[in-house]
PDB file of C-alpha atoms and ligand atoms in Angstrom:
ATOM      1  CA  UNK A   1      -3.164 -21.510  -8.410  1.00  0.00           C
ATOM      2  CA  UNK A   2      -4.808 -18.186  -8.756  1.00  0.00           C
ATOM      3  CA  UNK A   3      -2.478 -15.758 -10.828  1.00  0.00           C
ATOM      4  CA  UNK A   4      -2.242 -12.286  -9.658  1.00  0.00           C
ATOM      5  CA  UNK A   5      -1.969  -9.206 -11.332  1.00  0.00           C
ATOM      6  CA  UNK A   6       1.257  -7.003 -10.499  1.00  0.00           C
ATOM      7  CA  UNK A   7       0.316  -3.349  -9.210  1.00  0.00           C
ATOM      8  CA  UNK A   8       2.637  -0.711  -8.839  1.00  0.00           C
ATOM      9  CA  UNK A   9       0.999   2.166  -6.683  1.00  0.00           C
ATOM     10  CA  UNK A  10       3.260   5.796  -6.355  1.00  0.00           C
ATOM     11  CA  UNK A  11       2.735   7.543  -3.126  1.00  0.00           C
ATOM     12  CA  UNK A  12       3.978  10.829  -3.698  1.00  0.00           C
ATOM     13  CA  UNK A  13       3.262  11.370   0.303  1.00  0.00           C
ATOM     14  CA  UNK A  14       3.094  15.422   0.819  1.00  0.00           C
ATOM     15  CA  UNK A  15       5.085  16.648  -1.910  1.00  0.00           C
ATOM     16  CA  UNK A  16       4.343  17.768  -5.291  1.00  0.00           C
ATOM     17  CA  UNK A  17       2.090  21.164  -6.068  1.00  0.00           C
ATOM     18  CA  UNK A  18      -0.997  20.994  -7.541  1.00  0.00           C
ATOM     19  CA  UNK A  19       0.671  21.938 -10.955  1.00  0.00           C
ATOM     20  CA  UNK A  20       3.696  19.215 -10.533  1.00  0.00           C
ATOM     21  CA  UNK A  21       0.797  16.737 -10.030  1.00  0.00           C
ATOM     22  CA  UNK A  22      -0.566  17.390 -13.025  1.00  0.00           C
ATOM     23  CA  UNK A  23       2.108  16.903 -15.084  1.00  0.00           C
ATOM     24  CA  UNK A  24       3.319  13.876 -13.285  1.00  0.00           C
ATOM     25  CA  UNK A  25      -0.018  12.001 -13.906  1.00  0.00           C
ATOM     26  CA  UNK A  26      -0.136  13.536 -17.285  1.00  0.00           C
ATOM     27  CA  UNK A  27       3.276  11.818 -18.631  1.00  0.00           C
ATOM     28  CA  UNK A  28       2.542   8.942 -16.316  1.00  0.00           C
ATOM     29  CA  UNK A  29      -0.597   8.259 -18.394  1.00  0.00           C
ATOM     30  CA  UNK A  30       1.392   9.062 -21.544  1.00  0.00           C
ATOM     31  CA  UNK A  31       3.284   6.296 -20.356  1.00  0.00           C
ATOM     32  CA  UNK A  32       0.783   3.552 -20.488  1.00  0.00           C
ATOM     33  CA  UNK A  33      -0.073   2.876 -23.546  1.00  0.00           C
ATOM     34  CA  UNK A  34       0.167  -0.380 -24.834  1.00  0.00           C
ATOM     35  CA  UNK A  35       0.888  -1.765 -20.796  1.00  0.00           C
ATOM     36  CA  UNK A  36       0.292  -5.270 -20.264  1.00  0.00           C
ATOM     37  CA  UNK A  37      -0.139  -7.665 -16.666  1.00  0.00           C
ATOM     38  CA  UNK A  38       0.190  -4.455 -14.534  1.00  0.00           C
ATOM     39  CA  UNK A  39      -2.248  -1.962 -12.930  1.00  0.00           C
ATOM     40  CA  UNK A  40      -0.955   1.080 -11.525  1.00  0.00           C
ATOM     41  CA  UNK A  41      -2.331   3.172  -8.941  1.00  0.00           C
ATOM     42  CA  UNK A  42      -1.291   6.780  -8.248  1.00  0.00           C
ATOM     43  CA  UNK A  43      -1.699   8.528  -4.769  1.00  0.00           C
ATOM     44  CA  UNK A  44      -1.107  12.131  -4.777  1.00  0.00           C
ATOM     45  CA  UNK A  45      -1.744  14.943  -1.715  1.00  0.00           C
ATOM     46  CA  UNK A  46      -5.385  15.007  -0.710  1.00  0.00           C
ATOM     47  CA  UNK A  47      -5.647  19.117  -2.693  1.00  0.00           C
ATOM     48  CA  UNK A  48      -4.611  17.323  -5.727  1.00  0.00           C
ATOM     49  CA  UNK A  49      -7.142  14.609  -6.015  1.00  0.00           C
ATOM     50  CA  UNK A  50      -9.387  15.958  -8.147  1.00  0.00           C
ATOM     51  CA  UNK A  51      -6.308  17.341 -10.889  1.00  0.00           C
ATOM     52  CA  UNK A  52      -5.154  14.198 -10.886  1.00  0.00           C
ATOM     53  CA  UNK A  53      -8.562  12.436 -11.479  1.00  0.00           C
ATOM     54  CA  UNK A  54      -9.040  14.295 -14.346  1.00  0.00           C
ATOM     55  CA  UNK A  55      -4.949  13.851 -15.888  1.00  0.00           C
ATOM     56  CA  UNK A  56      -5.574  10.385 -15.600  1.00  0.00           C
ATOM     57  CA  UNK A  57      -9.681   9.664 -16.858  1.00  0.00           C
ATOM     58  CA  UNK A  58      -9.303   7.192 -19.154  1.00  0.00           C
ATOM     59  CA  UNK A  59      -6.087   6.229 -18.763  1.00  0.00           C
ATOM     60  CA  UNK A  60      -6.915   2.925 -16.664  1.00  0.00           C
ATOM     61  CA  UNK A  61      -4.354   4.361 -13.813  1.00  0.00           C
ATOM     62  CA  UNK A  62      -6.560   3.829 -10.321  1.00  0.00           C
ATOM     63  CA  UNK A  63      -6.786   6.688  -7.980  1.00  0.00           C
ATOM     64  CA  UNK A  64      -5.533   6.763  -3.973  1.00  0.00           C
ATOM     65  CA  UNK A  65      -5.796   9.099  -1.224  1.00  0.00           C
ATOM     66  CA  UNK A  66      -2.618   8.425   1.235  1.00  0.00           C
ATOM     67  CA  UNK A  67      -4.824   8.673   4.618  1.00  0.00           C
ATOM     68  CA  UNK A  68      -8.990   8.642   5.776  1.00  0.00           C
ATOM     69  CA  UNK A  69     -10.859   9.226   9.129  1.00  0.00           C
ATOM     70  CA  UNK A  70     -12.590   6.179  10.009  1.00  0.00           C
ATOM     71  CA  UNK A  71     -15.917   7.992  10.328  1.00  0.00           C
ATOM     72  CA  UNK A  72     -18.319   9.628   7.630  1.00  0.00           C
ATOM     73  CA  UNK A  73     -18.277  13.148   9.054  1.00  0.00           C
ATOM     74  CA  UNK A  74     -18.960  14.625  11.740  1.00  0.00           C
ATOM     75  CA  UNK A  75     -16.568  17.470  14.129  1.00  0.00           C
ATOM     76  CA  UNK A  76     -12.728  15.758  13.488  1.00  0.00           C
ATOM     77  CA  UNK A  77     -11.146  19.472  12.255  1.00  0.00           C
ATOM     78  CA  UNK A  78      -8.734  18.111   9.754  1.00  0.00           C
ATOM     79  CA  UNK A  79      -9.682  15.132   8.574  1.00  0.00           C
ATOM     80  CA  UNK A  80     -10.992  13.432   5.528  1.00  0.00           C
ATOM     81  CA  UNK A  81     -13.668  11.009   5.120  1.00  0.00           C
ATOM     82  CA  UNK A  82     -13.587   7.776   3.408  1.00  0.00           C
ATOM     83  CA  UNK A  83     -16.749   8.949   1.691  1.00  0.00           C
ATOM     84  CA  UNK A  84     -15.216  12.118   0.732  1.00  0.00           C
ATOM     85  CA  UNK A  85     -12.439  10.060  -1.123  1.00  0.00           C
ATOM     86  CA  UNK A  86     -15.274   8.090  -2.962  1.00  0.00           C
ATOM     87  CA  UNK A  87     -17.031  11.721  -3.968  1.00  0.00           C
ATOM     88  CA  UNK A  88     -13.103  12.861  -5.348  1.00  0.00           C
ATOM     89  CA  UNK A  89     -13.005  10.027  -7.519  1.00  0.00           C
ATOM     90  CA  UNK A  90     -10.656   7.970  -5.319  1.00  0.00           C
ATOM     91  CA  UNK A  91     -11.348   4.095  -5.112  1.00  0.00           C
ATOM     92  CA  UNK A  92      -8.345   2.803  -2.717  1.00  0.00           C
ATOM     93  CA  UNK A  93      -6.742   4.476   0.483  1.00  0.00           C
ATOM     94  CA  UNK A  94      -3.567   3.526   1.917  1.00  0.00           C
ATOM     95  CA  UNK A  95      -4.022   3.104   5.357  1.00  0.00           C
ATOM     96  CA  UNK A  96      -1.580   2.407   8.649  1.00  0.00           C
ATOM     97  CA  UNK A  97       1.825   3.661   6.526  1.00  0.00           C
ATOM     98  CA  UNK A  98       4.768   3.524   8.834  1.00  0.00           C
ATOM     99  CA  UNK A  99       4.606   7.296   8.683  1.00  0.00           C
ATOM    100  CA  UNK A 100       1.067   7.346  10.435  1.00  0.00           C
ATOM    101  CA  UNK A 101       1.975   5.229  12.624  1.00  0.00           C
ATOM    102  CA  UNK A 102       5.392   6.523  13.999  1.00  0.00           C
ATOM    103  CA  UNK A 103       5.232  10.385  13.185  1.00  0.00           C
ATOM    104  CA  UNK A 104       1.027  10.531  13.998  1.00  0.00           C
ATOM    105  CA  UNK A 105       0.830   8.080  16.735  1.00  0.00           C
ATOM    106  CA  UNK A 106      -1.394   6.335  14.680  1.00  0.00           C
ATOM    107  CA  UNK A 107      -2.402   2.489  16.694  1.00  0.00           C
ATOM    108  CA  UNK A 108      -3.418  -0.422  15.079  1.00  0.00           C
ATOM    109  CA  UNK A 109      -7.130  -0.102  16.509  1.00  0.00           C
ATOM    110  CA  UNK A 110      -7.237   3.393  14.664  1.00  0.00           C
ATOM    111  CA  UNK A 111      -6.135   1.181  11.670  1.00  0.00           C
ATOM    112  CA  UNK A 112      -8.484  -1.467  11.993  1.00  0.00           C
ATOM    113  CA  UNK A 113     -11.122   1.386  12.009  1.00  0.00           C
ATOM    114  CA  UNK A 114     -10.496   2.777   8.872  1.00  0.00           C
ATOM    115  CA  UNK A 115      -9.667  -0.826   6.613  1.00  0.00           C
ATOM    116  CA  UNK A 116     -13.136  -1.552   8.310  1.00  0.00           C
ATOM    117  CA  UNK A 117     -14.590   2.122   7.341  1.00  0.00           C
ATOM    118  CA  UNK A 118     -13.168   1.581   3.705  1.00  0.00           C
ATOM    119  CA  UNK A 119     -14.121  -1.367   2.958  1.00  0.00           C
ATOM    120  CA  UNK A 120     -17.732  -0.585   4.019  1.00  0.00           C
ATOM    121  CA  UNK A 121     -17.725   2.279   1.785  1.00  0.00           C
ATOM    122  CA  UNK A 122     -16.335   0.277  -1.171  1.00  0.00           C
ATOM    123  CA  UNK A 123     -12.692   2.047  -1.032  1.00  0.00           C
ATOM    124  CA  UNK A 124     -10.232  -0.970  -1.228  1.00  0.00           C
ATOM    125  CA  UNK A 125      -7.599  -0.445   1.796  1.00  0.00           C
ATOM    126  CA  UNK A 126      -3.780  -0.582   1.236  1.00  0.00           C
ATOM    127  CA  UNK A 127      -2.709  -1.349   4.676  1.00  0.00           C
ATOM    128  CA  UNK A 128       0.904  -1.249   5.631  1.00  0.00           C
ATOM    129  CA  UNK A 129       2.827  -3.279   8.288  1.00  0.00           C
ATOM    130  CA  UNK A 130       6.822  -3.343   8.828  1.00  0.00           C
ATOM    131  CA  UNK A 131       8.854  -3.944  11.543  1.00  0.00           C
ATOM    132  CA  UNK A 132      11.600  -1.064  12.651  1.00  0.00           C
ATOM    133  CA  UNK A 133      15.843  -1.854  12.340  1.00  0.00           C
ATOM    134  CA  UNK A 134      15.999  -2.138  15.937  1.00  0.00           C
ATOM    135  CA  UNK A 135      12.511  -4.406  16.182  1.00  0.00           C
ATOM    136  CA  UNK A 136      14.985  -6.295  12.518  1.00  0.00           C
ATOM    137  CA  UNK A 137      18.117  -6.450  14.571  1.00  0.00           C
ATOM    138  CA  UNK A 138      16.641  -7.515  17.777  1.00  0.00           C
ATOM    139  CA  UNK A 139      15.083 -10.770  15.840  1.00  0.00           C
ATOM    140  CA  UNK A 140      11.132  -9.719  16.648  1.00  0.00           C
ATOM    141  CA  UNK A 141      10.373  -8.818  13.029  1.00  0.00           C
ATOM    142  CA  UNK A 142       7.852 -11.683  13.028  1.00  0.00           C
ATOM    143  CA  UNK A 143       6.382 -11.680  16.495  1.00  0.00           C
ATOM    144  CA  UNK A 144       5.662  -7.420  15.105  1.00  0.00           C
ATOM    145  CA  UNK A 145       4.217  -8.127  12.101  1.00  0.00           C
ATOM    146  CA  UNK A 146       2.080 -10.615  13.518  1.00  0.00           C
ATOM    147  CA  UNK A 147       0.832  -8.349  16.070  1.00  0.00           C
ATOM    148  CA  UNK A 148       0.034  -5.694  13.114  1.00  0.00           C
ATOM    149  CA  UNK A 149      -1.382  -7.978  11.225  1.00  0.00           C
ATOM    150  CA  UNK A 150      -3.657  -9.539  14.196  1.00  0.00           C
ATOM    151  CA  UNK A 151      -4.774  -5.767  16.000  1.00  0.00           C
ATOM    152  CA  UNK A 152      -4.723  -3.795  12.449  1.00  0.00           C
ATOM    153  CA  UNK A 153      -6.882  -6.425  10.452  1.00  0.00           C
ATOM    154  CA  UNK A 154      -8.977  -7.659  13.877  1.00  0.00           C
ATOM    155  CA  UNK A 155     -12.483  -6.536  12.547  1.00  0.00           C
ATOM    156  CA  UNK A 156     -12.427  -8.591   9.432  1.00  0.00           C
ATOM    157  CA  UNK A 157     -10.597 -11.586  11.446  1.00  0.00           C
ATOM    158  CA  UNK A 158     -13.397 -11.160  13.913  1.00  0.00           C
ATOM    159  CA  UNK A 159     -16.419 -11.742  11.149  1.00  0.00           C
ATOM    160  CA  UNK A 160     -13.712 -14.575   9.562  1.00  0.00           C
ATOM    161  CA  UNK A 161     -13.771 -12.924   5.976  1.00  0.00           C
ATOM    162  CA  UNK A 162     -11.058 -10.057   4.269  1.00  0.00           C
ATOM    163  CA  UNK A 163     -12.475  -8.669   1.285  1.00  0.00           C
ATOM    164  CA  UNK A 164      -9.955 -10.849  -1.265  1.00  0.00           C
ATOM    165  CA  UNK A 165      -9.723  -7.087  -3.077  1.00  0.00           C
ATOM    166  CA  UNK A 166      -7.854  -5.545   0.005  1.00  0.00           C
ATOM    167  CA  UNK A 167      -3.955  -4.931  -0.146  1.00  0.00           C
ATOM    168  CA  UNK A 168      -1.264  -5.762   2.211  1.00  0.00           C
ATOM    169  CA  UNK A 169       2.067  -3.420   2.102  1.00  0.00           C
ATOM    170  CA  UNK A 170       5.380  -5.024   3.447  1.00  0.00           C
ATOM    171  CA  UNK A 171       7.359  -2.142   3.921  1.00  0.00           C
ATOM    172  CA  UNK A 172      10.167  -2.527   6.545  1.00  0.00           C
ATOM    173  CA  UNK A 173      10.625   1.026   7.954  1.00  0.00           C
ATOM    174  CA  UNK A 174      14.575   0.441   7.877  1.00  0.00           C
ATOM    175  CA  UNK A 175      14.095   0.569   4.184  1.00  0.00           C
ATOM    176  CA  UNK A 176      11.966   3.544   3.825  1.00  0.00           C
ATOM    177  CA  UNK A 177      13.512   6.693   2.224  1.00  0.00           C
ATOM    178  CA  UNK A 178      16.963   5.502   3.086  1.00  0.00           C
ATOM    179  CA  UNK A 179      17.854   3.730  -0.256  1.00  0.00           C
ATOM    180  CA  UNK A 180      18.429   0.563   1.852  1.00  0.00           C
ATOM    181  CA  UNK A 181      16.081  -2.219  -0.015  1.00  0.00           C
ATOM    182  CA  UNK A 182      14.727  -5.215   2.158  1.00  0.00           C
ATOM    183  CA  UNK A 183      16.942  -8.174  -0.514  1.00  0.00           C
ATOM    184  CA  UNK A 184      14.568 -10.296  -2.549  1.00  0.00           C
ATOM    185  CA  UNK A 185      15.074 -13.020  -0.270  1.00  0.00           C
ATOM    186  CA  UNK A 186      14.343 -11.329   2.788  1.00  0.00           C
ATOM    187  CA  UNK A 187      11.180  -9.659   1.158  1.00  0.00           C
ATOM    188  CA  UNK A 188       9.903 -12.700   0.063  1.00  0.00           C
ATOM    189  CA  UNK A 189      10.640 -14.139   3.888  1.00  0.00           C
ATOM    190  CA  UNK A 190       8.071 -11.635   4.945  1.00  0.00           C
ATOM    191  CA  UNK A 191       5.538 -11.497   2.461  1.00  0.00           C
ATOM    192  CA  UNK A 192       5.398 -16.006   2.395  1.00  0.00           C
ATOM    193  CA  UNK A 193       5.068 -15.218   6.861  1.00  0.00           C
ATOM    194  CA  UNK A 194       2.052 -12.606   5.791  1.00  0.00           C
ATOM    195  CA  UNK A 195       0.772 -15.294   3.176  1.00  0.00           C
ATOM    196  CA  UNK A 196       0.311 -17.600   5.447  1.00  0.00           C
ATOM    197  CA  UNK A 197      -0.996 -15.934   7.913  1.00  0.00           C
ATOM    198  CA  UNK A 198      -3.881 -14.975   5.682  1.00  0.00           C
ATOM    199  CA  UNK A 199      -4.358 -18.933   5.199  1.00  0.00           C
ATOM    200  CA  UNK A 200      -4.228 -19.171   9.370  1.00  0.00           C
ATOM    201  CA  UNK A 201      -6.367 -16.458   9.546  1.00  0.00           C
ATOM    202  CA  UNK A 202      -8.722 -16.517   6.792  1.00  0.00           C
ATOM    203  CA  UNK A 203      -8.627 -19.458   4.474  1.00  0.00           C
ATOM    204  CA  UNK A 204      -6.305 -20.561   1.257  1.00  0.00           C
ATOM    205  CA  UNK A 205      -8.622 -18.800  -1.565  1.00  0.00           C
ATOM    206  CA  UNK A 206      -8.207 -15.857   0.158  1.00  0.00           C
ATOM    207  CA  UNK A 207      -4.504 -16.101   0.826  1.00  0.00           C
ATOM    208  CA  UNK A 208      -4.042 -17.267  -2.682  1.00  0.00           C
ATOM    209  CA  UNK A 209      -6.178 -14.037  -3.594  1.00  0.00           C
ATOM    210  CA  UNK A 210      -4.873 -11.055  -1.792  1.00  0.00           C
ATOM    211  CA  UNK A 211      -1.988  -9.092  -3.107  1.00  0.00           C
ATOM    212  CA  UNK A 212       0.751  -7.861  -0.676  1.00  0.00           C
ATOM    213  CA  UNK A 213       3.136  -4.969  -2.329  1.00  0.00           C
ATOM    214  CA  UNK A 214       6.633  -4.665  -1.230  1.00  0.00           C
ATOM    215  CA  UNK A 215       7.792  -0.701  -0.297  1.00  0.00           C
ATOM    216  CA  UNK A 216      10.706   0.309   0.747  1.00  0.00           C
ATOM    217  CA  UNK A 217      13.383   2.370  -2.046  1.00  0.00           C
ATOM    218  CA  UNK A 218      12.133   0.424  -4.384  1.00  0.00           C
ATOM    219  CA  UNK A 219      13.816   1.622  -7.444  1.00  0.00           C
ATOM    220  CA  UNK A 220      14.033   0.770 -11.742  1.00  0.00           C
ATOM    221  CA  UNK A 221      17.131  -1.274 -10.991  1.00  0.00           C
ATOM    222  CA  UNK A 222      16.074  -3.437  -7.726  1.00  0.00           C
ATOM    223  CA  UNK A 223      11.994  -3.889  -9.429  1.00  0.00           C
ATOM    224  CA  UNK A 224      12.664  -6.603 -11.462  1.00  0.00           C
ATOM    225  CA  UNK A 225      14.311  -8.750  -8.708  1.00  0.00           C
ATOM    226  CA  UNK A 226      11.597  -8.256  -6.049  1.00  0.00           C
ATOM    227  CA  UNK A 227       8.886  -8.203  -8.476  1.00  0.00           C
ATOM    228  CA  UNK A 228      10.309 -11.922  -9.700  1.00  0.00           C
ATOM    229  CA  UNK A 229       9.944 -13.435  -6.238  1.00  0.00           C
ATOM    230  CA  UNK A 230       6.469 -15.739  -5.629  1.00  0.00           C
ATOM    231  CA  UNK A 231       4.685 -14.125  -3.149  1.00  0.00           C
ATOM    232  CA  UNK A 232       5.664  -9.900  -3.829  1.00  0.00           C
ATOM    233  CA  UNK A 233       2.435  -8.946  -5.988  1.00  0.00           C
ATOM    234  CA  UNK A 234       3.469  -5.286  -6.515  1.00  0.00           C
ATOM    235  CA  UNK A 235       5.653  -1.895  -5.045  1.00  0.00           C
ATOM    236  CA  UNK A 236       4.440   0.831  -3.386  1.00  0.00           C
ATOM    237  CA  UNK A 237       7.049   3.453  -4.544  1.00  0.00           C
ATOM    238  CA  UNK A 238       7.540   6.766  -2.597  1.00  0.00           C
ATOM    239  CA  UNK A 239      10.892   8.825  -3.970  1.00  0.00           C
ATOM    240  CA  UNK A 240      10.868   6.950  -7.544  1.00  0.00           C
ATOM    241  CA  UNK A 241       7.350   7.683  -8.317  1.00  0.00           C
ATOM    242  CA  UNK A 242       8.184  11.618  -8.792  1.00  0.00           C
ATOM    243  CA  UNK A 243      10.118  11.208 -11.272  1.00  0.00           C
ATOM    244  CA  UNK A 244       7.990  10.138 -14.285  1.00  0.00           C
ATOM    245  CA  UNK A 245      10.889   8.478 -16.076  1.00  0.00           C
ATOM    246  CA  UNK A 246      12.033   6.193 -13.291  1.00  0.00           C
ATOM    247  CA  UNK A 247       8.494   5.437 -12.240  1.00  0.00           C
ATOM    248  CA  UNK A 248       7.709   4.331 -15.605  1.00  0.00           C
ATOM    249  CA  UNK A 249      10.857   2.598 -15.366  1.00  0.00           C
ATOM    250  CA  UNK A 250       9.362   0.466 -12.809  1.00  0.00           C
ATOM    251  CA  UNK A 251       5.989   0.108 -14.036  1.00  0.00           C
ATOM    252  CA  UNK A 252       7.549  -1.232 -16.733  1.00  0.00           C
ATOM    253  CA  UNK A 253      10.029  -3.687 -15.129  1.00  0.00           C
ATOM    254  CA  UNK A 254      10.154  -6.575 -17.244  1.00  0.00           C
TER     255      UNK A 254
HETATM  256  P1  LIG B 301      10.421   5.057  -0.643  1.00  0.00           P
HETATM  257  O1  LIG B 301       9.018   5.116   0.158  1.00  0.00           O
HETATM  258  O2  LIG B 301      10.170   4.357  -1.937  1.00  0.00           O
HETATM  259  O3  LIG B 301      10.824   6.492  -0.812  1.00  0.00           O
HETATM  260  O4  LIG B 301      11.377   4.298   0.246  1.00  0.00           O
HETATM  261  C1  LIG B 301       8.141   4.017   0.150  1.00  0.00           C
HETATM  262  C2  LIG B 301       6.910   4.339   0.947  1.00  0.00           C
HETATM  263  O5  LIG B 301       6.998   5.018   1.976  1.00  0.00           O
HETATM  264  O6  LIG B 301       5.789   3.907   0.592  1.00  0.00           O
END
């Protein structure tokens, strides 16, 4: 079985200052010395990409934007391309976040767009699924994801291959921001259902390949539970990664 490596990505979503990112990343990096089994990935606001780049060179932390347009350039007022990202120094992009989705009106075809646009580019997606509480309580979590999974990943289904590199985020919406976690069993539920639909839909050596992060108030104390279960490869961490002290706490979990 193909062992893989833990990665704990911070999406600080649209909320520190240039200056607060600086210092963030700065004691972040401070923070990794001597870190074993774990990459960590850091995705600050798009303006402060390139501080952040810098506060981390050398420090073997990987750098995210949280959002891309699916095309290279062209007249889309507002946007950012994926090639852009690449020229900031940026070499994933989390893509599809429940937040895009539900406050943006973001569709899975707009999704499917951009993990295709990345990957082309060489920018390594982080694409989100989760189901709602209602879409939880009204016992369709699977019949969702599958439909996220199936529209929002359609262009590499379609050609049979997923770039084994590319990330999967499991991050129930009930649980984001609210301090309610998914429980490691019923994380692990989900991320065995998107495991195997990678074997369905791909093949086993890229199920056995691709990591899928668990989000969703992930915090120090609930990390090493979720983190212990067989198929949760990683967190993507919103409120605990501005705070440099509990998001080293979680990087360093065990
Ligand atoms: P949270 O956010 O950790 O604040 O719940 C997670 C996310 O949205 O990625």
């Amino acid at each position: 079985m193909i062992k893989r490596r833990l990665l704990i990505a911070g999406n600080w979503k649209m909320n520190p200052s240039i200056d607060d990112s600086v210092s963030l990343a700065g004691e972040i990096a401070a923070g990794m010395d001597s870190l074993k089994g774990v990459d960590v990935l850091l995705a600050p606001p798009f303006t402060a990409l390139g501080v952040v780049r810098e506060a981390i060179k050398d420090s073997g932390i990987f750098l995210s934007a949280q959002n891309m347009h699916w095309k290279t350039n062209g007249a889309f007022t507002g946007e950012i391309s994926g090639a852009m990202l690449i020229e900031t120094g940026c070499t994933h992009v989390i893509i599809g976040h429940s937040e895009r989705r539900n406050l943006f009106h973001e569709t899975n075809e707009m999704i499917d767009l951009k993990a295709k646009a990345a990957s082309l580019l060489g920018l390594i997606p982080i694409l989100c699924v989760g189901e709602t509480l209602e879409q939880r309580e009204g016992g369709h979590t699977f019949k969702v994801l599958k439909e996220q999974l199936d529209l929002s990943l359609n262009n590499y289904r379609s050609v049979g291959i997923m770039p084994p590199s590319t990330i999967l985020a499991y991050e129930p919406v009930w649980a984001i921001g609210t301090g309610k976690t998914a429980t490691p069993s019923q994380a692990q539920e989900v991320h065995r259902f998107i495991r195997e639909w990678l074997e369905t839909s791909f093949d086993s050596k890229t199920a056995s390949q691709v990591r899928i992060l668990y989000g969703g108030s992930v915090k120090p104390d609930n990390t090493a539970d979720l983190m212990s279960q067989e198929d949760i490869d990683g967190a993507l961490v919103g409120g605990a990664s501005l705070k440099p002290d509990s998001f080293l706490q979680i990087i360093r979990f065990s």
